[in-house]
Amino acid sequence: MMSGKQYNGQEVSCCIKYFIFGFNIIFWLLGVAFLGIGLWAWSEKGVLSNISSITDLGGFDPVWLFMVVGGVMFILGFTGCIGALRENTLLLKFFSVFLGIIFFLELTAGILAFVFKDWIKDQLNFFINNNIRAYRDDIDLQNLIDFTQEYWECCGAFGADDWNLNVYFNCTDSNPSREKCGVPFSCCTKDPAEDVINTQCGYDVRAKLVTEQAAYIHVKGCVPQFEKWLKENLTVVAGIFIGVALLQIFGICLAQNLISDIEAVRASCLFT
């Protein structure tokens, strides 16, 4: 026979449970979208039909950014979403630890970037020059370089002569390319009166005197321009990093609270 008394034991917080579920299902869907875009891009480039071609590109393939970010978001979203919904402490602990590792790596990277500024600058220079060599090898990389040079109004890593590293743009006598001694159109200064982009505006421009080049192209390199942009937007960048860090800490705390609730409820059930 049932007693007239109700059991008032500890319960799992529905507020925390469904907040974690709702938050992570968005991450999960975004992760799926990023992975889908990455796989579509590789499919368009024929990478999926020839997996070995992934390593053929000499420079950075921007699709990797979608795949890595999408993969991390998918794993976090899946473990957080299913862990909260099913009250699975193993998945929630994995979610909490994985998020903590990401937070630690971001913090470490930020400290190292601040301490080893010159080394970071050298690595950025090496990265840009390496991708200049592969500029025509991949359309996604080409678009990324063009966007960077247009956005920061720069050309090359430290100047337009860095384009000598590319087989199509170098000034050697043996270069048969029409783009010889030129730069990509993204290096050119824009004429507000022009509605259509002149993709040939950089032809032969480096054959001119250095003093004359500034009338046609941006002569500053992307590394110093990036440094300038970072200094001008330091408050915004710092705010974004702090916001992301606080969001990660908040997520870890919520997951730990939910784990504690679930374990407390299970423990109380054993003694009833």
PDB file of C-alpha atoms in Angstrom:
ATOM      1  CA  MET A   1       0.000   0.000   0.000  1.00  0.00           C
ATOM      2  CA  MET A   2       1.285   3.470  -0.864  1.00  0.00           C
ATOM      3  CA  SER A   3       1.879   5.854   1.983  1.00  0.00           C
ATOM      4  CA  GLY A   4       0.207   9.255   1.941  1.00  0.00           C
ATOM      5  CA  LYS A   5       3.609  10.946   2.126  1.00  0.00           C
ATOM      6  CA  GLN A   6       5.339  12.210  -1.009  1.00  0.00           C
ATOM      7  CA  TYR A   7       9.030  11.582  -1.617  1.00  0.00           C
ATOM      8  CA  ASN A   8      10.878  14.891  -1.640  1.00  0.00           C
ATOM      9  CA  GLY A   9      14.337  13.643  -2.611  1.00  0.00           C
ATOM     10  CA  GLN A  10      16.867  15.633  -4.633  1.00  0.00           C
ATOM     11  CA  GLU A  11      16.082  16.042  -8.340  1.00  0.00           C
ATOM     12  CA  VAL A  12      18.129  16.863 -11.399  1.00  0.00           C
ATOM     13  CA  SER A  13      17.760  20.538 -12.299  1.00  0.00           C
ATOM     14  CA  CYS A  14      15.618  20.670 -15.453  1.00  0.00           C
ATOM     15  CA  CYS A  15      16.717  24.276 -16.034  1.00  0.00           C
ATOM     16  CA  ILE A  16      20.421  23.348 -16.242  1.00  0.00           C
ATOM     17  CA  LYS A  17      19.686  20.121 -18.128  1.00  0.00           C
ATOM     18  CA  TYR A  18      17.672  21.698 -20.934  1.00  0.00           C
ATOM     19  CA  PHE A  19      19.831  24.817 -21.108  1.00  0.00           C
ATOM     20  CA  ILE A  20      22.894  22.631 -21.807  1.00  0.00           C
ATOM     21  CA  PHE A  21      20.825  20.567 -24.265  1.00  0.00           C
ATOM     22  CA  GLY A  22      19.511  23.617 -26.156  1.00  0.00           C
ATOM     23  CA  PHE A  23      22.884  25.366 -26.238  1.00  0.00           C
ATOM     24  CA  ASN A  24      24.726  22.290 -27.506  1.00  0.00           C
ATOM     25  CA  ILE A  25      22.193  21.283 -30.134  1.00  0.00           C
ATOM     26  CA  ILE A  26      22.951  24.627 -31.821  1.00  0.00           C
ATOM     27  CA  PHE A  27      26.684  23.807 -31.664  1.00  0.00           C
ATOM     28  CA  TRP A  28      25.981  20.331 -33.000  1.00  0.00           C
ATOM     29  CA  LEU A  29      24.015  21.636 -35.994  1.00  0.00           C
ATOM     30  CA  LEU A  30      26.651  24.293 -36.726  1.00  0.00           C
ATOM     31  CA  GLY A  31      29.322  21.584 -36.588  1.00  0.00           C
ATOM     32  CA  VAL A  32      27.361  19.492 -39.098  1.00  0.00           C
ATOM     33  CA  ALA A  33      27.023  22.563 -41.349  1.00  0.00           C
ATOM     34  CA  PHE A  34      30.767  23.317 -41.224  1.00  0.00           C
ATOM     35  CA  LEU A  35      31.644  19.679 -41.951  1.00  0.00           C
ATOM     36  CA  GLY A  36      29.121  19.667 -44.809  1.00  0.00           C
ATOM     37  CA  ILE A  37      30.646  22.801 -46.360  1.00  0.00           C
ATOM     38  CA  GLY A  38      34.143  21.327 -46.024  1.00  0.00           C
ATOM     39  CA  LEU A  39      33.172  18.005 -47.616  1.00  0.00           C
ATOM     40  CA  TRP A  40      31.305  19.833 -50.412  1.00  0.00           C
ATOM     41  CA  ALA A  41      34.385  21.993 -51.115  1.00  0.00           C
ATOM     42  CA  TRP A  42      36.634  18.923 -51.242  1.00  0.00           C
ATOM     43  CA  SER A  43      34.123  17.161 -53.483  1.00  0.00           C
ATOM     44  CA  GLU A  44      34.123  20.120 -55.905  1.00  0.00           C
ATOM     45  CA  LYS A  45      37.939  20.010 -56.028  1.00  0.00           C
ATOM     46  CA  GLY A  46      37.981  16.214 -56.535  1.00  0.00           C
ATOM     47  CA  VAL A  47      39.733  15.563 -53.239  1.00  0.00           C
ATOM     48  CA  LEU A  48      37.189  12.960 -52.083  1.00  0.00           C
ATOM     49  CA  SER A  49      37.786  10.890 -55.228  1.00  0.00           C
ATOM     50  CA  ASN A  50      41.554  11.095 -54.692  1.00  0.00           C
ATOM     51  CA  ILE A  51      42.316  11.276 -50.950  1.00  0.00           C
ATOM     52  CA  SER A  52      46.080  11.403 -51.532  1.00  0.00           C
ATOM     53  CA  SER A  53      45.654  14.856 -53.134  1.00  0.00           C
ATOM     54  CA  ILE A  54      45.005  16.313 -49.649  1.00  0.00           C
ATOM     55  CA  THR A  55      48.767  16.400 -49.071  1.00  0.00           C
ATOM     56  CA  ASP A  56      49.647  17.581 -52.601  1.00  0.00           C
ATOM     57  CA  LEU A  57      48.957  21.265 -51.952  1.00  0.00           C
ATOM     58  CA  GLY A  58      52.120  23.109 -50.965  1.00  0.00           C
ATOM     59  CA  GLY A  59      50.219  25.795 -49.045  1.00  0.00           C
ATOM     60  CA  PHE A  60      47.333  25.927 -46.599  1.00  0.00           C
ATOM     61  CA  ASP A  61      43.980  24.556 -47.734  1.00  0.00           C
ATOM     62  CA  PRO A  62      41.256  26.758 -46.104  1.00  0.00           C
ATOM     63  CA  VAL A  63      38.887  23.767 -46.182  1.00  0.00           C
ATOM     64  CA  TRP A  64      40.890  22.304 -43.286  1.00  0.00           C
ATOM     65  CA  LEU A  65      39.660  25.218 -41.158  1.00  0.00           C
ATOM     66  CA  PHE A  66      36.045  24.207 -41.799  1.00  0.00           C
ATOM     67  CA  MET A  67      36.813  20.543 -41.132  1.00  0.00           C
ATOM     68  CA  VAL A  68      38.692  21.106 -37.863  1.00  0.00           C
ATOM     69  CA  VAL A  69      36.284  23.729 -36.467  1.00  0.00           C
ATOM     70  CA  GLY A  70      33.290  21.680 -37.629  1.00  0.00           C
ATOM     71  CA  GLY A  71      34.732  18.504 -36.099  1.00  0.00           C
ATOM     72  CA  VAL A  72      35.369  20.150 -32.711  1.00  0.00           C
ATOM     73  CA  MET A  73      31.905  21.766 -32.669  1.00  0.00           C
ATOM     74  CA  PHE A  74      30.273  18.463 -33.666  1.00  0.00           C
ATOM     75  CA  ILE A  75      32.020  16.496 -30.893  1.00  0.00           C
ATOM     76  CA  LEU A  76      31.284  19.146 -28.248  1.00  0.00           C
ATOM     77  CA  GLY A  77      27.687  19.529 -29.384  1.00  0.00           C
ATOM     78  CA  PHE A  78      27.064  15.789 -29.521  1.00  0.00           C
ATOM     79  CA  THR A  79      28.517  14.963 -26.094  1.00  0.00           C
ATOM     80  CA  GLY A  80      26.883  17.980 -24.409  1.00  0.00           C
ATOM     81  CA  CYS A  81      23.511  17.498 -26.082  1.00  0.00           C
ATOM     82  CA  ILE A  82      23.149  13.714 -25.625  1.00  0.00           C
ATOM     83  CA  GLY A  83      24.876  13.782 -22.237  1.00  0.00           C
ATOM     84  CA  ALA A  84      22.381  16.314 -20.871  1.00  0.00           C
ATOM     85  CA  LEU A  85      19.322  14.737 -22.495  1.00  0.00           C
ATOM     86  CA  ARG A  86      20.139  11.190 -21.363  1.00  0.00           C
ATOM     87  CA  GLU A  87      21.717  12.309 -18.067  1.00  0.00           C
ATOM     88  CA  ASN A  88      24.847  10.410 -19.092  1.00  0.00           C
ATOM     89  CA  THR A  89      27.646  11.457 -16.730  1.00  0.00           C
ATOM     90  CA  LEU A  90      30.350   9.854 -18.921  1.00  0.00           C
ATOM     91  CA  LEU A  91      29.440  12.036 -21.908  1.00  0.00           C
ATOM     92  CA  LEU A  92      29.066  15.112 -19.683  1.00  0.00           C
ATOM     93  CA  LYS A  93      32.492  14.505 -18.132  1.00  0.00           C
ATOM     94  CA  PHE A  94      33.985  14.121 -21.612  1.00  0.00           C
ATOM     95  CA  PHE A  95      32.277  17.370 -22.662  1.00  0.00           C
ATOM     96  CA  SER A  96      33.606  19.175 -19.574  1.00  0.00           C
ATOM     97  CA  VAL A  97      37.185  17.855 -19.934  1.00  0.00           C
ATOM     98  CA  PHE A  98      37.284  18.487 -23.711  1.00  0.00           C
ATOM     99  CA  LEU A  99      36.062  22.060 -23.212  1.00  0.00           C
ATOM    100  CA  GLY A 100      38.639  22.524 -20.437  1.00  0.00           C
ATOM    101  CA  ILE A 101      41.453  21.298 -22.715  1.00  0.00           C
ATOM    102  CA  ILE A 102      40.380  23.744 -25.449  1.00  0.00           C
ATOM    103  CA  PHE A 103      40.317  26.572 -22.899  1.00  0.00           C
ATOM    104  CA  PHE A 104      43.802  25.608 -21.630  1.00  0.00           C
ATOM    105  CA  LEU A 105      45.197  25.454 -25.193  1.00  0.00           C
ATOM    106  CA  GLU A 106      43.720  28.880 -26.029  1.00  0.00           C
ATOM    107  CA  LEU A 107      45.168  30.360 -22.839  1.00  0.00           C
ATOM    108  CA  THR A 108      48.584  28.805 -23.527  1.00  0.00           C
ATOM    109  CA  ALA A 109      48.563  30.028 -27.143  1.00  0.00           C
ATOM    110  CA  GLY A 110      47.670  33.562 -25.994  1.00  0.00           C
ATOM    111  CA  ILE A 111      50.502  33.661 -23.435  1.00  0.00           C
ATOM    112  CA  LEU A 112      53.061  32.238 -25.880  1.00  0.00           C
ATOM    113  CA  ALA A 113      51.959  34.695 -28.603  1.00  0.00           C
ATOM    114  CA  PHE A 114      52.485  37.586 -26.169  1.00  0.00           C
ATOM    115  CA  VAL A 115      55.871  36.331 -24.908  1.00  0.00           C
ATOM    116  CA  PHE A 116      57.322  35.228 -28.269  1.00  0.00           C
ATOM    117  CA  LYS A 117      56.112  38.066 -30.495  1.00  0.00           C
ATOM    118  CA  ASP A 118      59.140  38.004 -32.815  1.00  0.00           C
ATOM    119  CA  TRP A 119      58.910  34.235 -33.298  1.00  0.00           C
ATOM    120  CA  ILE A 120      55.195  34.552 -34.125  1.00  0.00           C
ATOM    121  CA  LYS A 121      56.023  37.286 -36.642  1.00  0.00           C
ATOM    122  CA  ASP A 122      58.642  35.035 -38.286  1.00  0.00           C
ATOM    123  CA  GLN A 123      56.192  32.129 -38.433  1.00  0.00           C
ATOM    124  CA  LEU A 124      53.519  34.365 -39.948  1.00  0.00           C
ATOM    125  CA  ASN A 125      56.024  35.555 -42.543  1.00  0.00           C
ATOM    126  CA  PHE A 126      56.961  31.934 -43.340  1.00  0.00           C
ATOM    127  CA  PHE A 127      53.273  30.936 -43.520  1.00  0.00           C
ATOM    128  CA  ILE A 128      52.346  33.751 -45.929  1.00  0.00           C
ATOM    129  CA  ASN A 129      55.374  33.201 -48.175  1.00  0.00           C
ATOM    130  CA  ASN A 130      54.721  29.463 -48.287  1.00  0.00           C
ATOM    131  CA  ASN A 131      51.168  30.150 -49.427  1.00  0.00           C
ATOM    132  CA  ILE A 132      52.338  32.723 -51.972  1.00  0.00           C
ATOM    133  CA  ARG A 133      54.251  29.880 -53.652  1.00  0.00           C
ATOM    134  CA  ALA A 134      51.029  27.844 -53.879  1.00  0.00           C
ATOM    135  CA  TYR A 135      48.782  30.774 -54.878  1.00  0.00           C
ATOM    136  CA  ARG A 136      47.664  29.275 -58.207  1.00  0.00           C
ATOM    137  CA  ASP A 137      47.516  25.683 -56.931  1.00  0.00           C
ATOM    138  CA  ASP A 138      44.197  25.925 -55.089  1.00  0.00           C
ATOM    139  CA  ILE A 139      41.224  28.217 -55.748  1.00  0.00           C
ATOM    140  CA  ASP A 140      40.239  28.400 -52.054  1.00  0.00           C
ATOM    141  CA  LEU A 141      43.756  29.420 -51.037  1.00  0.00           C
ATOM    142  CA  GLN A 142      43.827  31.968 -53.858  1.00  0.00           C
ATOM    143  CA  ASN A 143      40.545  33.502 -52.649  1.00  0.00           C
ATOM    144  CA  LEU A 144      41.837  33.592 -49.064  1.00  0.00           C
ATOM    145  CA  ILE A 145      45.033  35.438 -50.070  1.00  0.00           C
ATOM    146  CA  ASP A 146      43.078  37.864 -52.270  1.00  0.00           C
ATOM    147  CA  PHE A 147      40.631  38.587 -49.443  1.00  0.00           C
ATOM    148  CA  THR A 148      43.498  39.160 -46.975  1.00  0.00           C
ATOM    149  CA  GLN A 149      45.367  41.537 -49.292  1.00  0.00           C
ATOM    150  CA  GLU A 150      42.222  43.484 -50.146  1.00  0.00           C
ATOM    151  CA  TYR A 151      40.989  43.725 -46.547  1.00  0.00           C
ATOM    152  CA  TRP A 152      44.307  44.871 -45.051  1.00  0.00           C
ATOM    153  CA  GLU A 153      45.372  46.779 -48.192  1.00  0.00           C
ATOM    154  CA  CYS A 154      48.691  44.961 -48.349  1.00  0.00           C
ATOM    155  CA  CYS A 155      50.817  42.969 -50.767  1.00  0.00           C
ATOM    156  CA  GLY A 156      52.974  39.968 -49.851  1.00  0.00           C
ATOM    157  CA  ALA A 157      54.288  39.235 -46.368  1.00  0.00           C
ATOM    158  CA  PHE A 158      56.561  42.297 -46.068  1.00  0.00           C
ATOM    159  CA  GLY A 159      56.191  43.815 -49.540  1.00  0.00           C
ATOM    160  CA  ALA A 160      55.281  43.245 -53.183  1.00  0.00           C
ATOM    161  CA  ASP A 161      58.669  41.641 -53.972  1.00  0.00           C
ATOM    162  CA  ASP A 162      57.602  38.579 -51.957  1.00  0.00           C
ATOM    163  CA  TRP A 163      55.647  37.590 -55.071  1.00  0.00           C
ATOM    164  CA  ASN A 164      58.993  36.670 -56.628  1.00  0.00           C
ATOM    165  CA  LEU A 165      58.510  33.396 -54.749  1.00  0.00           C
ATOM    166  CA  ASN A 166      55.652  32.445 -57.077  1.00  0.00           C
ATOM    167  CA  VAL A 167      56.560  30.819 -60.402  1.00  0.00           C
ATOM    168  CA  TYR A 168      53.979  32.881 -62.300  1.00  0.00           C
ATOM    169  CA  PHE A 169      54.884  36.290 -60.835  1.00  0.00           C
ATOM    170  CA  ASN A 170      58.687  36.162 -60.457  1.00  0.00           C
ATOM    171  CA  CYS A 171      60.870  38.460 -62.550  1.00  0.00           C
ATOM    172  CA  THR A 172      63.357  35.879 -63.823  1.00  0.00           C
ATOM    173  CA  ASP A 173      64.207  35.896 -67.538  1.00  0.00           C
ATOM    174  CA  SER A 174      63.128  32.265 -67.862  1.00  0.00           C
ATOM    175  CA  ASN A 175      59.563  33.030 -66.703  1.00  0.00           C
ATOM    176  CA  PRO A 176      57.222  32.785 -69.747  1.00  0.00           C
ATOM    177  CA  SER A 177      54.104  33.846 -67.816  1.00  0.00           C
ATOM    178  CA  ARG A 178      52.162  36.972 -68.798  1.00  0.00           C
ATOM    179  CA  GLU A 179      52.021  37.733 -65.062  1.00  0.00           C
ATOM    180  CA  LYS A 180      55.825  37.971 -64.924  1.00  0.00           C
ATOM    181  CA  CYS A 181      57.040  40.761 -62.623  1.00  0.00           C
ATOM    182  CA  GLY A 182      53.487  41.488 -61.578  1.00  0.00           C
ATOM    183  CA  VAL A 183      51.237  40.943 -58.563  1.00  0.00           C
ATOM    184  CA  PRO A 184      47.664  39.628 -58.114  1.00  0.00           C
ATOM    185  CA  PHE A 185      44.820  42.111 -58.643  1.00  0.00           C
ATOM    186  CA  SER A 186      44.154  42.077 -54.879  1.00  0.00           C
ATOM    187  CA  CYS A 187      47.357  44.102 -54.384  1.00  0.00           C
ATOM    188  CA  CYS A 188      46.079  46.945 -56.570  1.00  0.00           C
ATOM    189  CA  THR A 189      44.769  50.226 -55.186  1.00  0.00           C
ATOM    190  CA  LYS A 190      41.071  50.490 -55.978  1.00  0.00           C
ATOM    191  CA  ASP A 191      39.609  53.218 -58.154  1.00  0.00           C
ATOM    192  CA  PRO A 192      36.194  54.163 -56.649  1.00  0.00           C
ATOM    193  CA  ALA A 193      34.975  55.056 -60.129  1.00  0.00           C
ATOM    194  CA  GLU A 194      35.531  51.496 -61.404  1.00  0.00           C
ATOM    195  CA  ASP A 195      32.502  49.199 -61.113  1.00  0.00           C
ATOM    196  CA  VAL A 196      34.266  46.150 -62.585  1.00  0.00           C
ATOM    197  CA  ILE A 197      37.444  44.748 -61.025  1.00  0.00           C
ATOM    198  CA  ASN A 198      40.431  44.962 -63.363  1.00  0.00           C
ATOM    199  CA  THR A 199      42.109  41.581 -62.810  1.00  0.00           C
ATOM    200  CA  GLN A 200      45.084  42.655 -64.961  1.00  0.00           C
ATOM    201  CA  CYS A 201      45.908  45.782 -62.961  1.00  0.00           C
ATOM    202  CA  GLY A 202      48.978  44.140 -61.414  1.00  0.00           C
ATOM    203  CA  TYR A 203      50.653  43.138 -64.676  1.00  0.00           C
ATOM    204  CA  ASP A 204      54.298  44.331 -65.000  1.00  0.00           C
ATOM    205  CA  VAL A 205      53.897  46.652 -62.019  1.00  0.00           C
ATOM    206  CA  ARG A 206      57.087  45.453 -60.298  1.00  0.00           C
ATOM    207  CA  ALA A 207      59.052  46.258 -63.446  1.00  0.00           C
ATOM    208  CA  LYS A 208      58.457  49.919 -62.606  1.00  0.00           C
ATOM    209  CA  LEU A 209      60.563  51.936 -60.174  1.00  0.00           C
ATOM    210  CA  VAL A 210      59.733  51.365 -56.483  1.00  0.00           C
ATOM    211  CA  THR A 211      58.695  55.012 -56.150  1.00  0.00           C
ATOM    212  CA  GLU A 212      56.185  54.568 -58.981  1.00  0.00           C
ATOM    213  CA  GLN A 213      54.650  51.317 -57.689  1.00  0.00           C
ATOM    214  CA  ALA A 214      52.737  53.052 -54.880  1.00  0.00           C
ATOM    215  CA  ALA A 215      50.488  54.713 -57.485  1.00  0.00           C
ATOM    216  CA  TYR A 216      49.266  51.302 -58.662  1.00  0.00           C
ATOM    217  CA  ILE A 217      49.519  48.837 -55.751  1.00  0.00           C
ATOM    218  CA  HIS A 218      49.661  48.643 -51.965  1.00  0.00           C
ATOM    219  CA  VAL A 219      53.346  48.542 -51.105  1.00  0.00           C
ATOM    220  CA  LYS A 220      53.015  47.624 -47.436  1.00  0.00           C
ATOM    221  CA  GLY A 221      53.294  43.979 -46.407  1.00  0.00           C
ATOM    222  CA  CYS A 222      50.488  42.005 -44.762  1.00  0.00           C
ATOM    223  CA  VAL A 223      52.487  41.216 -41.589  1.00  0.00           C
ATOM    224  CA  PRO A 224      52.979  44.895 -40.567  1.00  0.00           C
ATOM    225  CA  GLN A 225      49.424  45.702 -41.678  1.00  0.00           C
ATOM    226  CA  PHE A 226      48.095  42.881 -39.498  1.00  0.00           C
ATOM    227  CA  GLU A 227      50.114  44.229 -36.548  1.00  0.00           C
ATOM    228  CA  LYS A 228      48.677  47.694 -37.159  1.00  0.00           C
ATOM    229  CA  TRP A 229      45.121  46.304 -37.356  1.00  0.00           C
ATOM    230  CA  LEU A 230      45.657  44.327 -34.141  1.00  0.00           C
ATOM    231  CA  LYS A 231      46.814  47.429 -32.254  1.00  0.00           C
ATOM    232  CA  GLU A 232      43.878  49.490 -33.542  1.00  0.00           C
ATOM    233  CA  ASN A 233      41.335  46.780 -32.620  1.00  0.00           C
ATOM    234  CA  LEU A 234      43.013  45.408 -29.501  1.00  0.00           C
ATOM    235  CA  THR A 235      40.017  46.178 -27.274  1.00  0.00           C
ATOM    236  CA  VAL A 236      37.588  44.377 -29.590  1.00  0.00           C
ATOM    237  CA  VAL A 237      39.888  41.359 -30.039  1.00  0.00           C
ATOM    238  CA  ALA A 238      40.525  41.128 -26.278  1.00  0.00           C
ATOM    239  CA  GLY A 239      36.778  41.444 -25.617  1.00  0.00           C
ATOM    240  CA  ILE A 240      36.013  38.575 -28.004  1.00  0.00           C
ATOM    241  CA  PHE A 241      38.662  36.324 -26.430  1.00  0.00           C
ATOM    242  CA  ILE A 242      37.454  37.137 -22.904  1.00  0.00           C
ATOM    243  CA  GLY A 243      33.833  36.532 -23.955  1.00  0.00           C
ATOM    244  CA  VAL A 244      34.689  33.134 -25.465  1.00  0.00           C
ATOM    245  CA  ALA A 245      36.736  32.200 -22.373  1.00  0.00           C
ATOM    246  CA  LEU A 246      33.881  33.143 -20.012  1.00  0.00           C
ATOM    247  CA  LEU A 247      31.431  31.169 -22.150  1.00  0.00           C
ATOM    248  CA  GLN A 248      33.690  28.114 -21.939  1.00  0.00           C
ATOM    249  CA  ILE A 249      34.075  28.456 -18.154  1.00  0.00           C
ATOM    250  CA  PHE A 250      30.296  28.875 -17.851  1.00  0.00           C
ATOM    251  CA  GLY A 251      29.765  25.716 -19.909  1.00  0.00           C
ATOM    252  CA  ILE A 252      32.209  23.729 -17.764  1.00  0.00           C
ATOM    253  CA  CYS A 253      30.532  24.923 -14.527  1.00  0.00           C
ATOM    254  CA  LEU A 254      27.050  24.049 -15.824  1.00  0.00           C
ATOM    255  CA  ALA A 255      28.204  20.588 -16.891  1.00  0.00           C
ATOM    256  CA  GLN A 256      29.836  19.986 -13.481  1.00  0.00           C
ATOM    257  CA  ASN A 257      26.665  21.115 -11.675  1.00  0.00           C
ATOM    258  CA  LEU A 258      24.541  18.766 -13.780  1.00  0.00           C
ATOM    259  CA  ILE A 259      26.957  15.872 -13.138  1.00  0.00           C
ATOM    260  CA  SER A 260      26.772  16.572  -9.388  1.00  0.00           C
ATOM    261  CA  ASP A 261      22.951  16.638  -9.504  1.00  0.00           C
ATOM    262  CA  ILE A 262      22.761  13.366 -11.447  1.00  0.00           C
ATOM    263  CA  GLU A 263      25.216  11.597  -9.122  1.00  0.00           C
ATOM    264  CA  ALA A 264      23.402  12.930  -6.022  1.00  0.00           C
ATOM    265  CA  VAL A 265      20.032  11.707  -7.316  1.00  0.00           C
ATOM    266  CA  ARG A 266      21.464   8.280  -8.140  1.00  0.00           C
ATOM    267  CA  ALA A 267      23.099   8.075  -4.713  1.00  0.00           C
ATOM    268  CA  SER A 268      19.835   9.008  -2.965  1.00  0.00           C
ATOM    269  CA  CYS A 269      17.964   6.350  -4.964  1.00  0.00           C
ATOM    270  CA  LEU A 270      20.319   3.675  -3.608  1.00  0.00           C
ATOM    271  CA  PHE A 271      19.311   4.523  -0.034  1.00  0.00           C
ATOM    272  CA  THR A 272      15.541   4.677  -0.582  1.00  0.00           C
TER     273      THR A 272
END
